[in-house]
Amino acid sequence: MKFLLIFTFGILSTLAEGPSLLQEFSTGNNRFADSVYKQLLKSTSGNILICPISAEIILALARIGAKGRTAQQLSSGLHLPNDSDKIEEMITTLIDYLGSGEAYTLKGVNKMYVDESFAINEQFKNVAIDIFDADIENVDFSHGSKAVSKINKWVEDKTENNIKDLLKASDVHSSTCALLVNALFFRARWALSFKKRHTEKKPFYNNFDDSVDVDMMRLNEHFDYYESSDLNAKFLKLKYHGFDASMTIVLPNNQESLGAIEDNINKIFTAPRFKKTYVKVTIPKFKLKTNYKLKQVLLALGIRDAFESSADFSDIGSDTTQQHLKIDEVIQNNLIEVDEHGTTAVSAAEENLGLEHPPPNTATFIADHPFVFYIKKGNIVLFVGAIKELP
């Protein structure tokens, strides 16, 4: 029998034991993001957008239900401890840390859909509900289209109508007995908003070649800024209002530098030595949607048994006849939209573009060609992607 893992996120973009566990998780999270990105590069030449944290959370739930070599491979591939109790402590701390506040929304929701014929182990059910804060609902997978409609409606509701039609009817089969879904929704506004009246059409050079005119946002202000001679690139950190999250744009100085950046994704998370600098910023507005089937990516990371008949997920089912449960596919659907305000139509910015008389040490950051970006809360990578071409 099979089960399917789905995770989706929407962005409108715009320590005692707890901190110790977060630090350990963030180290693995950075490495996992690096690995997944590099694997996607092998099959993707265009824009990229992934949500590593969403994948880690839902696969960690599968790991709790795994045993033996299946469990070991999941722990290794996800860079998690090979200890279920420690994973549960880590996820508890993480979910608490990823909470929302007054000025932003960062909401993760988990749900497990189980075929009416499949009985779940009570201990696994308790972990799913108490640790992962997951809902559990019975569905009839033999009526595939009806089950898909129900699941898609739930995802649509949880992402405020931003992720639609996550599943296709062909993604669910009569042999599907369980489906794990994670939806992560992030909404925040910039600490320093761009003014719409300063946005104008400017060329963006797709793949460093042909240009298209796109809306370019402009703002001259003091930002966290860094120039890397090793990567031949500029780093600009755009903070979100109200909490310790930010989007960092990594802008290569030429096409060769983009390759160096993408070969060192883990390094760009930790290498920047930011300094407050007055920067003349020009970046494009953009909206990007991606949909990935990640089975082949995870196989390349050494997570193999989970997809084979040798998979041991015997801690999920309550009946020993369900020991041959295996993962069918892992699907991720992603959306990001970046505009002048971040994620809302509310402006908290100054009316002017910037200082009338900028200081002598002024930097220029013009993102008119391909770049890499990532969003972090603290040291946790929430999203990472690349804009290589715009419509």
mmCIF file of C-alpha atoms in Angstrom:
data_model
loop_
_atom_site.group_PDB
_atom_site.id
_atom_site.type_symbol
_atom_site.label_atom_id
_atom_site.label_comp_id
_atom_site.label_asym_id
_atom_site.label_seq_id
_atom_site.Cartn_x
_atom_site.Cartn_y
_atom_site.Cartn_z
ATOM 1 C CA MET A 1 0.000 0.000 0.000
ATOM 2 C CA LYS A 2 1.079 3.570 -0.593
ATOM 3 C CA PHE A 3 0.924 6.903 1.081
ATOM 4 C CA LEU A 4 1.533 10.312 -0.397
ATOM 5 C CA LEU A 5 3.233 13.293 1.199
ATOM 6 C CA ILE A 6 2.163 16.736 0.093
ATOM 7 C CA PHE A 7 3.467 20.052 1.269
ATOM 8 C CA THR A 8 2.648 23.481 0.021
ATOM 9 C CA PHE A 9 3.370 27.007 1.007
ATOM 10 C CA GLY A 10 2.301 30.457 0.017
ATOM 11 C CA ILE A 11 4.261 33.615 0.552
ATOM 12 C CA LEU A 12 2.889 36.979 -0.217
ATOM 13 C CA SER A 13 6.103 38.901 0.242
ATOM 14 C CA THR A 14 6.323 40.701 0.350
ATOM 15 C CA LEU A 15 18.298 29.455 24.542
ATOM 16 C CA ALA A 16 18.538 26.637 27.277
ATOM 17 C CA GLU A 17 17.290 23.474 25.612
ATOM 18 C CA GLY A 18 14.972 25.284 23.190
ATOM 19 C CA PRO A 19 17.677 27.445 21.589
ATOM 20 C CA SER A 20 20.075 24.495 21.545
ATOM 21 C CA LEU A 21 17.545 22.354 19.685
ATOM 22 C CA LEU A 22 16.813 25.217 17.285
ATOM 23 C CA GLN A 23 20.510 25.656 16.572
ATOM 24 C CA GLU A 24 20.905 21.947 15.890
ATOM 25 C CA PHE A 25 17.847 21.993 13.644
ATOM 26 C CA SER A 26 19.004 25.106 11.763
ATOM 27 C CA THR A 27 22.368 23.500 10.950
ATOM 28 C CA GLY A 28 20.609 20.514 9.386
ATOM 29 C CA ASN A 29 17.979 22.752 7.804
ATOM 30 C CA ASN A 30 20.670 24.768 5.982
ATOM 31 C CA ARG A 31 22.336 21.593 4.712
ATOM 32 C CA PHE A 32 19.025 20.078 3.596
ATOM 33 C CA ALA A 33 18.077 23.274 1.725
ATOM 34 C CA ASP A 34 21.470 23.230 0.008
ATOM 35 C CA SER A 35 21.088 19.569 -1.015
ATOM 36 C CA VAL A 36 17.544 19.911 -2.368
ATOM 37 C CA TYR A 37 18.401 23.067 -4.313
ATOM 38 C CA LYS A 38 21.406 21.436 -5.963
ATOM 39 C CA GLN A 39 19.388 18.368 -6.931
ATOM 40 C CA LEU A 40 16.647 20.519 -8.470
ATOM 41 C CA LEU A 41 19.290 22.353 -10.506
ATOM 42 C CA LYS A 42 20.016 19.107 -12.339
ATOM 43 C CA SER A 43 16.512 19.006 -13.808
ATOM 44 C CA THR A 44 15.492 22.679 -13.711
ATOM 45 C CA SER A 45 17.027 25.395 -15.871
ATOM 46 C CA GLY A 46 14.566 28.175 -15.062
ATOM 47 C CA ASN A 47 13.281 29.807 -11.901
ATOM 48 C CA ILE A 48 13.424 27.859 -8.652
ATOM 49 C CA LEU A 49 11.380 28.127 -5.463
ATOM 50 C CA ILE A 50 11.443 25.603 -2.631
ATOM 51 C CA CYS A 51 10.322 25.506 0.972
ATOM 52 C CA PRO A 52 12.778 23.243 2.818
ATOM 53 C CA ILE A 53 11.171 23.722 6.231
ATOM 54 C CA SER A 54 7.812 22.478 4.949
ATOM 55 C CA ALA A 55 9.414 19.345 3.526
ATOM 56 C CA GLU A 56 11.336 18.697 6.722
ATOM 57 C CA ILE A 57 8.284 18.960 8.972
ATOM 58 C CA ILE A 58 6.066 16.581 7.024
ATOM 59 C CA LEU A 59 8.893 14.108 6.344
ATOM 60 C CA ALA A 60 9.807 14.237 10.038
ATOM 61 C CA LEU A 61 6.275 13.036 10.796
ATOM 62 C CA ALA A 62 6.809 10.126 8.402
ATOM 63 C CA ARG A 63 10.139 9.478 10.155
ATOM 64 C CA ILE A 64 8.339 9.100 13.505
ATOM 65 C CA GLY A 65 6.334 6.250 11.984
ATOM 66 C CA ALA A 66 9.397 4.547 10.494
ATOM 67 C CA LYS A 67 11.722 1.866 11.837
ATOM 68 C CA GLY A 68 15.081 0.329 11.014
ATOM 69 C CA ARG A 69 16.896 1.333 7.848
ATOM 70 C CA THR A 70 13.905 3.357 6.625
ATOM 71 C CA ALA A 71 14.131 5.527 9.740
ATOM 72 C CA GLN A 72 17.917 5.826 9.480
ATOM 73 C CA GLN A 73 17.788 6.959 5.854
ATOM 74 C CA LEU A 74 15.115 9.555 6.585
ATOM 75 C CA SER A 75 17.116 10.933 9.521
ATOM 76 C CA SER A 76 20.296 11.067 7.458
ATOM 77 C CA GLY A 77 18.694 12.633 4.380
ATOM 78 C CA LEU A 78 16.836 15.233 6.449
ATOM 79 C CA HIS A 79 19.846 15.874 8.730
ATOM 80 C CA LEU A 80 17.738 15.000 11.771
ATOM 81 C CA PRO A 81 18.749 12.970 14.841
ATOM 82 C CA ASN A 82 18.213 9.234 14.510
ATOM 83 C CA ASP A 83 16.156 9.346 17.694
ATOM 84 C CA SER A 84 12.372 9.744 17.614
ATOM 85 C CA ASP A 85 12.160 11.313 21.075
ATOM 86 C CA LYS A 86 14.705 13.989 20.168
ATOM 87 C CA ILE A 87 12.948 14.668 16.854
ATOM 88 C CA GLU A 88 9.699 15.184 18.747
ATOM 89 C CA GLU A 89 11.399 17.638 21.135
ATOM 90 C CA MET A 90 12.955 19.450 18.185
ATOM 91 C CA ILE A 91 9.665 19.756 16.280
ATOM 92 C CA THR A 92 7.848 20.963 19.411
ATOM 93 C CA THR A 93 10.435 23.735 19.843
ATOM 94 C CA LEU A 94 10.406 24.567 16.132
ATOM 95 C CA ILE A 95 6.626 24.876 15.789
ATOM 96 C CA ASP A 96 6.528 27.128 18.845
ATOM 97 C CA TYR A 97 9.318 29.279 17.354
ATOM 98 C CA LEU A 98 7.557 29.573 14.000
ATOM 99 C CA GLY A 99 4.527 31.211 15.586
ATOM 100 C CA SER A 100 2.758 34.284 14.262
ATOM 101 C CA GLY A 101 2.700 37.753 15.802
ATOM 102 C CA GLU A 102 0.790 41.016 15.531
ATOM 103 C CA ALA A 103 2.790 42.308 12.551
ATOM 104 C CA TYR A 104 3.087 39.124 10.516
ATOM 105 C CA THR A 105 1.617 35.705 9.827
ATOM 106 C CA LEU A 106 3.724 32.573 9.754
ATOM 107 C CA LYS A 107 1.359 29.664 9.974
ATOM 108 C CA GLY A 108 2.083 26.009 9.428
ATOM 109 C CA VAL A 109 -0.715 23.471 9.352
ATOM 110 C CA ASN A 110 -0.429 19.705 9.057
ATOM 111 C CA LYS A 111 -3.089 17.198 8.192
ATOM 112 C CA MET A 112 -3.174 13.470 7.690
ATOM 113 C CA TYR A 113 -5.835 11.960 5.451
ATOM 114 C CA VAL A 114 -6.352 8.268 6.085
ATOM 115 C CA ASP A 115 -8.351 5.810 4.027
ATOM 116 C CA GLU A 116 -11.428 4.524 5.799
ATOM 117 C CA SER A 117 -10.023 0.996 5.623
ATOM 118 C CA PHE A 118 -6.725 1.913 7.323
ATOM 119 C CA ALA A 119 -6.312 1.880 11.107
ATOM 120 C CA ILE A 120 -3.671 4.204 12.587
ATOM 121 C CA ASN A 121 -1.467 3.252 15.505
ATOM 122 C CA GLU A 122 -2.747 5.182 18.546
ATOM 123 C CA GLN A 123 0.730 6.259 19.629
ATOM 124 C CA PHE A 124 1.506 7.647 16.168
ATOM 125 C CA LYS A 125 -1.861 9.400 16.120
ATOM 126 C CA ASN A 126 -1.092 11.050 19.468
ATOM 127 C CA VAL A 127 2.309 12.261 18.232
ATOM 128 C CA ALA A 128 0.749 13.630 15.033
ATOM 129 C CA ILE A 129 -1.866 15.562 17.012
ATOM 130 C CA ASP A 130 0.122 16.622 20.090
ATOM 131 C CA ILE A 131 3.590 17.243 18.623
ATOM 132 C CA PHE A 132 2.950 18.131 14.972
ATOM 133 C CA ASP A 133 -0.397 19.791 15.707
ATOM 134 C CA ALA A 134 -1.867 17.761 12.852
ATOM 135 C CA ASP A 135 -5.507 17.073 12.112
ATOM 136 C CA ILE A 136 -6.464 13.543 11.088
ATOM 137 C CA GLU A 137 -9.416 12.846 8.822
ATOM 138 C CA ASN A 138 -10.779 9.725 7.160
ATOM 139 C CA VAL A 139 -11.452 9.781 3.415
ATOM 140 C CA ASP A 140 -12.380 7.202 0.830
ATOM 141 C CA PHE A 141 -9.447 7.072 -1.601
ATOM 142 C CA SER A 142 -11.355 4.641 -3.823
ATOM 143 C CA HIS A 143 -13.319 7.723 -4.909
ATOM 144 C CA GLY A 144 -10.201 9.569 -6.043
ATOM 145 C CA SER A 145 -11.707 12.719 -7.551
ATOM 146 C CA LYS A 146 -13.901 13.331 -4.509
ATOM 147 C CA ALA A 147 -10.953 12.867 -2.140
ATOM 148 C CA VAL A 148 -8.770 15.182 -4.245
ATOM 149 C CA SER A 149 -11.444 17.905 -4.250
ATOM 150 C CA LYS A 150 -11.750 17.696 -0.485
ATOM 151 C CA ILE A 151 -7.989 17.939 0.082
ATOM 152 C CA ASN A 152 -7.548 20.772 -2.431
ATOM 153 C CA LYS A 153 -10.317 22.737 -0.722
ATOM 154 C CA TRP A 154 -8.563 22.378 2.647
ATOM 155 C CA VAL A 155 -5.236 23.586 1.231
ATOM 156 C CA GLU A 156 -6.950 26.478 -0.542
ATOM 157 C CA ASP A 157 -8.632 27.567 2.694
ATOM 158 C CA LYS A 158 -5.449 27.285 4.761
ATOM 159 C CA THR A 159 -3.403 29.348 2.285
ATOM 160 C CA GLU A 160 -6.094 32.035 1.947
ATOM 161 C CA ASN A 161 -6.953 30.940 -1.613
ATOM 162 C CA ASN A 162 -3.376 31.329 -2.825
ATOM 163 C CA ILE A 163 -2.658 27.642 -3.481
ATOM 164 C CA LYS A 164 -5.320 26.040 -5.638
ATOM 165 C CA ASP A 165 -5.567 22.623 -7.296
ATOM 166 C CA LEU A 166 -2.604 21.193 -5.423
ATOM 167 C CA LEU A 167 -3.523 17.621 -6.307
ATOM 168 C CA LYS A 168 -4.620 16.112 -9.578
ATOM 169 C CA ALA A 169 -6.931 13.115 -9.719
ATOM 170 C CA SER A 170 -3.999 11.048 -11.003
ATOM 171 C CA ASP A 171 -2.025 11.749 -7.802
ATOM 172 C CA VAL A 172 -4.350 9.532 -5.756
ATOM 173 C CA HIS A 173 -4.812 5.832 -6.466
ATOM 174 C CA SER A 174 -6.974 3.055 -5.106
ATOM 175 C CA SER A 175 -3.838 1.752 -3.363
ATOM 176 C CA THR A 176 -3.298 5.054 -1.507
ATOM 177 C CA CYS A 177 -4.061 4.532 2.167
ATOM 178 C CA ALA A 178 -2.648 7.657 3.804
ATOM 179 C CA LEU A 179 -1.773 11.167 2.713
ATOM 180 C CA LEU A 180 0.230 13.696 4.728
ATOM 181 C CA VAL A 181 -0.217 17.373 3.888
ATOM 182 C CA ASN A 182 1.704 20.389 5.170
ATOM 183 C CA ALA A 183 0.722 23.937 4.260
ATOM 184 C CA LEU A 184 2.969 26.795 5.356
ATOM 185 C CA PHE A 185 1.704 30.317 4.830
ATOM 186 C CA PHE A 186 3.863 33.398 5.369
ATOM 187 C CA ARG A 187 2.666 36.971 5.175
ATOM 188 C CA ALA A 188 4.640 40.025 6.262
ATOM 189 C CA ARG A 189 5.321 43.569 5.183
ATOM 190 C CA TRP A 190 8.694 45.180 4.680
ATOM 191 C CA ALA A 191 10.202 47.114 7.557
ATOM 192 C CA LEU A 192 11.085 49.708 4.899
ATOM 193 C CA SER A 193 8.394 49.729 2.230
ATOM 194 C CA PHE A 194 8.925 50.748 -1.367
ATOM 195 C CA LYS A 195 6.658 53.526 -2.644
ATOM 196 C CA LYS A 196 4.517 52.696 -5.672
ATOM 197 C CA ARG A 197 5.142 56.107 -7.195
ATOM 198 C CA HIS A 198 8.839 55.244 -7.493
ATOM 199 C CA THR A 199 8.158 51.986 -9.351
ATOM 200 C CA GLU A 200 8.811 52.196 -13.085
ATOM 201 C CA LYS A 201 9.324 49.969 -16.088
ATOM 202 C CA LYS A 202 12.949 48.968 -16.518
ATOM 203 C CA PRO A 203 14.684 46.113 -18.388
ATOM 204 C CA PHE A 204 15.384 42.785 -16.713
ATOM 205 C CA TYR A 205 17.888 40.617 -18.578
ATOM 206 C CA ASN A 206 16.482 37.103 -18.636
ATOM 207 C CA ASN A 207 19.297 34.581 -18.281
ATOM 208 C CA PHE A 208 21.755 37.478 -18.754
ATOM 209 C CA ASP A 209 20.544 37.761 -22.356
ATOM 210 C CA ASP A 210 17.301 39.109 -23.818
ATOM 211 C CA SER A 211 15.645 41.895 -21.853
ATOM 212 C CA VAL A 212 12.009 42.372 -20.890
ATOM 213 C CA ASP A 213 10.491 45.473 -19.329
ATOM 214 C CA VAL A 214 9.248 44.783 -15.796
ATOM 215 C CA ASP A 215 8.129 46.848 -12.814
ATOM 216 C CA MET A 216 11.243 47.833 -10.886
ATOM 217 C CA MET A 217 10.886 49.046 -7.302
ATOM 218 C CA ARG A 218 13.339 51.636 -5.991
ATOM 219 C CA LEU A 219 14.380 52.743 -2.528
ATOM 220 C CA ASN A 220 17.468 54.528 -1.235
ATOM 221 C CA GLU A 221 18.004 53.715 2.424
ATOM 222 C CA HIS A 222 20.300 52.142 4.993
ATOM 223 C CA PHE A 223 20.259 48.343 4.639
ATOM 224 C CA ASP A 224 22.334 45.409 5.795
ATOM 225 C CA TYR A 225 24.719 44.998 2.870
ATOM 226 C CA TYR A 226 27.731 42.863 2.008
ATOM 227 C CA GLU A 227 30.008 42.336 -0.985
ATOM 228 C CA SER A 228 31.648 38.916 -1.375
ATOM 229 C CA SER A 229 34.880 38.745 -3.353
ATOM 230 C CA ASP A 230 34.843 34.925 -3.135
ATOM 231 C CA LEU A 231 31.447 34.642 -4.822
ATOM 232 C CA ASN A 232 31.773 37.884 -6.813
ATOM 233 C CA ALA A 233 28.332 38.881 -5.586
ATOM 234 C CA LYS A 234 26.410 41.445 -3.562
ATOM 235 C CA PHE A 235 24.142 40.581 -0.627
ATOM 236 C CA LEU A 236 21.176 42.769 0.374
ATOM 237 C CA LYS A 237 19.044 41.965 3.414
ATOM 238 C CA LEU A 238 15.470 43.264 3.335
ATOM 239 C CA LYS A 239 13.950 42.973 6.789
ATOM 240 C CA TYR A 240 10.310 42.282 7.471
ATOM 241 C CA HIS A 241 8.380 44.381 9.930
ATOM 242 C CA GLY A 242 7.910 43.198 13.468
ATOM 243 C CA PHE A 243 10.078 40.097 13.810
ATOM 244 C CA ASP A 244 13.438 38.561 13.025
ATOM 245 C CA ALA A 245 12.691 37.471 9.469
ATOM 246 C CA SER A 246 14.246 38.817 6.317
ATOM 247 C CA MET A 247 14.663 38.219 2.611
ATOM 248 C CA THR A 248 18.261 38.241 1.409
ATOM 249 C CA ILE A 249 18.915 38.784 -2.286
ATOM 250 C CA VAL A 250 22.233 37.469 -3.590
ATOM 251 C CA LEU A 251 23.095 39.311 -6.795
ATOM 252 C CA PRO A 252 25.922 37.912 -8.952
ATOM 253 C CA ASN A 253 28.128 40.387 -10.763
ATOM 254 C CA ASN A 254 28.092 38.218 -13.891
ATOM 255 C CA GLN A 255 26.758 34.929 -15.270
ATOM 256 C CA GLU A 256 29.719 32.891 -14.041
ATOM 257 C CA SER A 257 29.149 34.191 -10.517
ATOM 258 C CA LEU A 258 25.583 32.831 -10.547
ATOM 259 C CA GLY A 259 27.013 29.331 -10.975
ATOM 260 C CA ALA A 260 29.372 29.884 -8.041
ATOM 261 C CA ILE A 261 26.478 31.025 -5.859
ATOM 262 C CA GLU A 262 24.325 28.019 -6.768
ATOM 263 C CA ASP A 263 27.247 25.701 -6.060
ATOM 264 C CA ASN A 264 27.536 27.211 -2.571
ATOM 265 C CA ILE A 265 23.945 27.587 -1.386
ATOM 266 C CA ASN A 266 24.795 26.531 2.171
ATOM 267 C CA LYS A 267 27.579 29.119 2.235
ATOM 268 C CA ILE A 268 25.306 32.019 1.293
ATOM 269 C CA PHE A 269 23.157 31.289 4.359
ATOM 270 C CA THR A 270 26.072 31.815 6.737
ATOM 271 C CA ALA A 271 28.867 33.729 4.965
ATOM 272 C CA PRO A 272 27.541 37.303 4.739
ATOM 273 C CA ARG A 273 29.153 39.742 7.170
ATOM 274 C CA PHE A 274 26.508 42.407 6.847
ATOM 275 C CA LYS A 275 27.263 46.045 7.511
ATOM 276 C CA LYS A 276 24.718 48.852 7.694
ATOM 277 C CA THR A 277 25.220 50.735 4.424
ATOM 278 C CA TYR A 278 23.359 53.392 2.492
ATOM 279 C CA VAL A 279 22.220 51.556 -0.651
ATOM 280 C CA LYS A 280 20.446 52.681 -3.803
ATOM 281 C CA VAL A 281 18.210 49.656 -4.348
ATOM 282 C CA THR A 282 16.411 48.640 -7.533
ATOM 283 C CA ILE A 283 14.666 45.252 -7.506
ATOM 284 C CA PRO A 284 11.842 43.780 -9.596
ATOM 285 C CA LYS A 285 8.336 43.023 -8.482
ATOM 286 C CA PHE A 286 7.725 39.361 -9.156
ATOM 287 C CA LYS A 287 5.332 36.500 -8.670
ATOM 288 C CA LEU A 288 6.531 32.931 -8.937
ATOM 289 C CA LYS A 289 4.732 29.594 -8.702
ATOM 290 C CA THR A 290 6.413 26.199 -8.782
ATOM 291 C CA ASN A 291 5.264 22.622 -8.420
ATOM 292 C CA TYR A 292 7.694 19.781 -7.798
ATOM 293 C CA LYS A 293 7.520 16.044 -7.419
ATOM 294 C CA LEU A 294 10.470 15.408 -5.118
ATOM 295 C CA LYS A 295 10.756 11.625 -5.097
ATOM 296 C CA GLN A 296 13.830 11.627 -7.358
ATOM 297 C CA VAL A 297 15.438 14.424 -5.328
ATOM 298 C CA LEU A 298 14.985 12.498 -2.084
ATOM 299 C CA LEU A 299 16.250 9.278 -3.649
ATOM 300 C CA ALA A 300 19.435 11.156 -4.587
ATOM 301 C CA LEU A 301 19.764 12.238 -0.938
ATOM 302 C CA GLY A 302 19.807 8.604 0.152
ATOM 303 C CA ILE A 303 16.156 8.317 1.213
ATOM 304 C CA ARG A 304 15.509 5.139 -0.759
ATOM 305 C CA ASP A 305 13.814 2.459 1.313
ATOM 306 C CA ALA A 306 10.851 4.745 2.088
ATOM 307 C CA PHE A 307 9.798 4.472 -1.573
ATOM 308 C CA GLU A 308 10.390 0.733 -1.943
ATOM 309 C CA SER A 309 8.490 -2.389 -0.917
ATOM 310 C CA SER A 310 11.166 -2.820 1.768
ATOM 311 C CA ALA A 311 9.912 0.346 3.542
ATOM 312 C CA ASP A 312 9.208 -0.114 7.236
ATOM 313 C CA PHE A 313 6.492 2.278 8.411
ATOM 314 C CA SER A 314 5.068 -0.234 10.826
ATOM 315 C CA ASP A 315 4.658 2.401 13.559
ATOM 316 C CA ILE A 316 2.002 4.199 11.498
ATOM 317 C CA GLY A 317 -0.490 1.362 11.099
ATOM 318 C CA SER A 318 -2.055 -0.441 14.033
ATOM 319 C CA ASP A 319 -2.325 -3.705 12.104
ATOM 320 C CA THR A 320 0.890 -5.646 11.373
ATOM 321 C CA THR A 321 -0.461 -6.420 7.906
ATOM 322 C CA GLN A 322 0.239 -2.761 7.053
ATOM 323 C CA GLN A 323 4.016 -3.131 7.447
ATOM 324 C CA HIS A 324 4.567 -2.756 3.697
ATOM 325 C CA LEU A 325 3.269 0.785 3.596
ATOM 326 C CA LYS A 326 5.521 2.945 1.400
ATOM 327 C CA ILE A 327 5.690 6.518 0.140
ATOM 328 C CA ASP A 328 4.297 6.942 -3.358
ATOM 329 C CA GLU A 329 5.390 10.517 -4.120
ATOM 330 C CA VAL A 330 6.303 13.783 -2.409
ATOM 331 C CA ILE A 331 4.695 16.878 -3.923
ATOM 332 C CA GLN A 332 5.464 20.516 -3.178
ATOM 333 C CA ASN A 333 3.513 23.471 -4.529
ATOM 334 C CA ASN A 334 4.970 26.933 -3.930
ATOM 335 C CA LEU A 335 3.981 30.545 -4.444
ATOM 336 C CA ILE A 336 5.737 33.836 -3.766
ATOM 337 C CA GLU A 337 4.699 37.367 -4.610
ATOM 338 C CA VAL A 338 6.971 40.330 -3.928
ATOM 339 C CA ASP A 339 5.709 43.897 -4.241
ATOM 340 C CA GLU A 340 6.250 47.352 -2.763
ATOM 341 C CA HIS A 341 4.684 46.587 0.593
ATOM 342 C CA GLY A 342 5.888 43.042 1.105
ATOM 343 C CA THR A 343 2.598 41.275 1.572
ATOM 344 C CA THR A 344 -0.077 43.811 2.334
ATOM 345 C CA ALA A 345 -1.591 46.861 0.709
ATOM 346 C CA VAL A 346 -0.668 48.961 3.722
ATOM 347 C CA SER A 347 2.252 51.351 3.470
ATOM 348 C CA ALA A 348 4.331 52.337 6.469
ATOM 349 C CA ALA A 349 7.088 53.969 4.464
ATOM 350 C CA GLU A 350 8.284 57.518 4.134
ATOM 351 C CA GLU A 351 6.935 59.564 1.228
ATOM 352 C CA ASN A 352 10.386 60.286 -0.169
ATOM 353 C CA LEU A 353 12.613 57.892 -2.095
ATOM 354 C CA GLY A 354 15.532 58.388 0.269
ATOM 355 C CA LEU A 355 17.982 60.912 1.607
ATOM 356 C CA GLU A 356 18.379 64.100 -0.413
ATOM 357 C CA HIS A 357 22.106 64.102 0.234
ATOM 358 C CA PRO A 358 23.307 60.492 0.500
ATOM 359 C CA PRO A 359 26.457 59.776 2.495
ATOM 360 C CA PRO A 360 29.761 59.378 0.623
ATOM 361 C CA ASN A 361 29.952 55.585 1.095
ATOM 362 C CA THR A 362 26.932 54.723 -1.029
ATOM 363 C CA ALA A 363 26.401 51.313 -2.636
ATOM 364 C CA THR A 364 24.293 50.516 -5.683
ATOM 365 C CA PHE A 365 22.211 47.336 -5.904
ATOM 366 C CA ILE A 366 20.421 46.912 -9.235
ATOM 367 C CA ALA A 367 18.802 43.476 -9.599
ATOM 368 C CA ASP A 368 18.200 43.660 -13.347
ATOM 369 C CA HIS A 369 19.550 40.173 -14.040
ATOM 370 C CA PRO A 370 19.238 36.671 -12.474
ATOM 371 C CA PHE A 371 19.667 36.386 -8.711
ATOM 372 C CA VAL A 372 19.211 33.974 -5.823
ATOM 373 C CA PHE A 373 17.144 34.810 -2.740
ATOM 374 C CA TYR A 374 16.233 33.231 0.562
ATOM 375 C CA ILE A 375 13.931 33.998 3.479
ATOM 376 C CA LYS A 376 14.976 33.160 7.011
ATOM 377 C CA LYS A 377 13.574 33.540 10.484
ATOM 378 C CA GLY A 378 16.594 33.696 12.740
ATOM 379 C CA ASN A 379 18.852 30.966 11.365
ATOM 380 C CA ILE A 380 16.020 28.822 9.977
ATOM 381 C CA VAL A 381 15.736 28.810 6.170
ATOM 382 C CA LEU A 382 12.056 29.056 5.308
ATOM 383 C CA PHE A 383 12.328 29.495 1.551
ATOM 384 C CA VAL A 384 15.067 29.608 -1.082
ATOM 385 C CA GLY A 385 14.788 30.331 -4.774
ATOM 386 C CA ALA A 386 16.192 31.941 -7.885
ATOM 387 C CA ILE A 387 14.746 34.389 -10.385
ATOM 388 C CA LYS A 388 16.354 33.774 -13.772
ATOM 389 C CA GLU A 389 13.653 35.012 -16.106
ATOM 390 C CA LEU A 390 10.582 37.216 -15.797
ATOM 391 C CA PRO A 391 7.592 37.422 -18.150
#
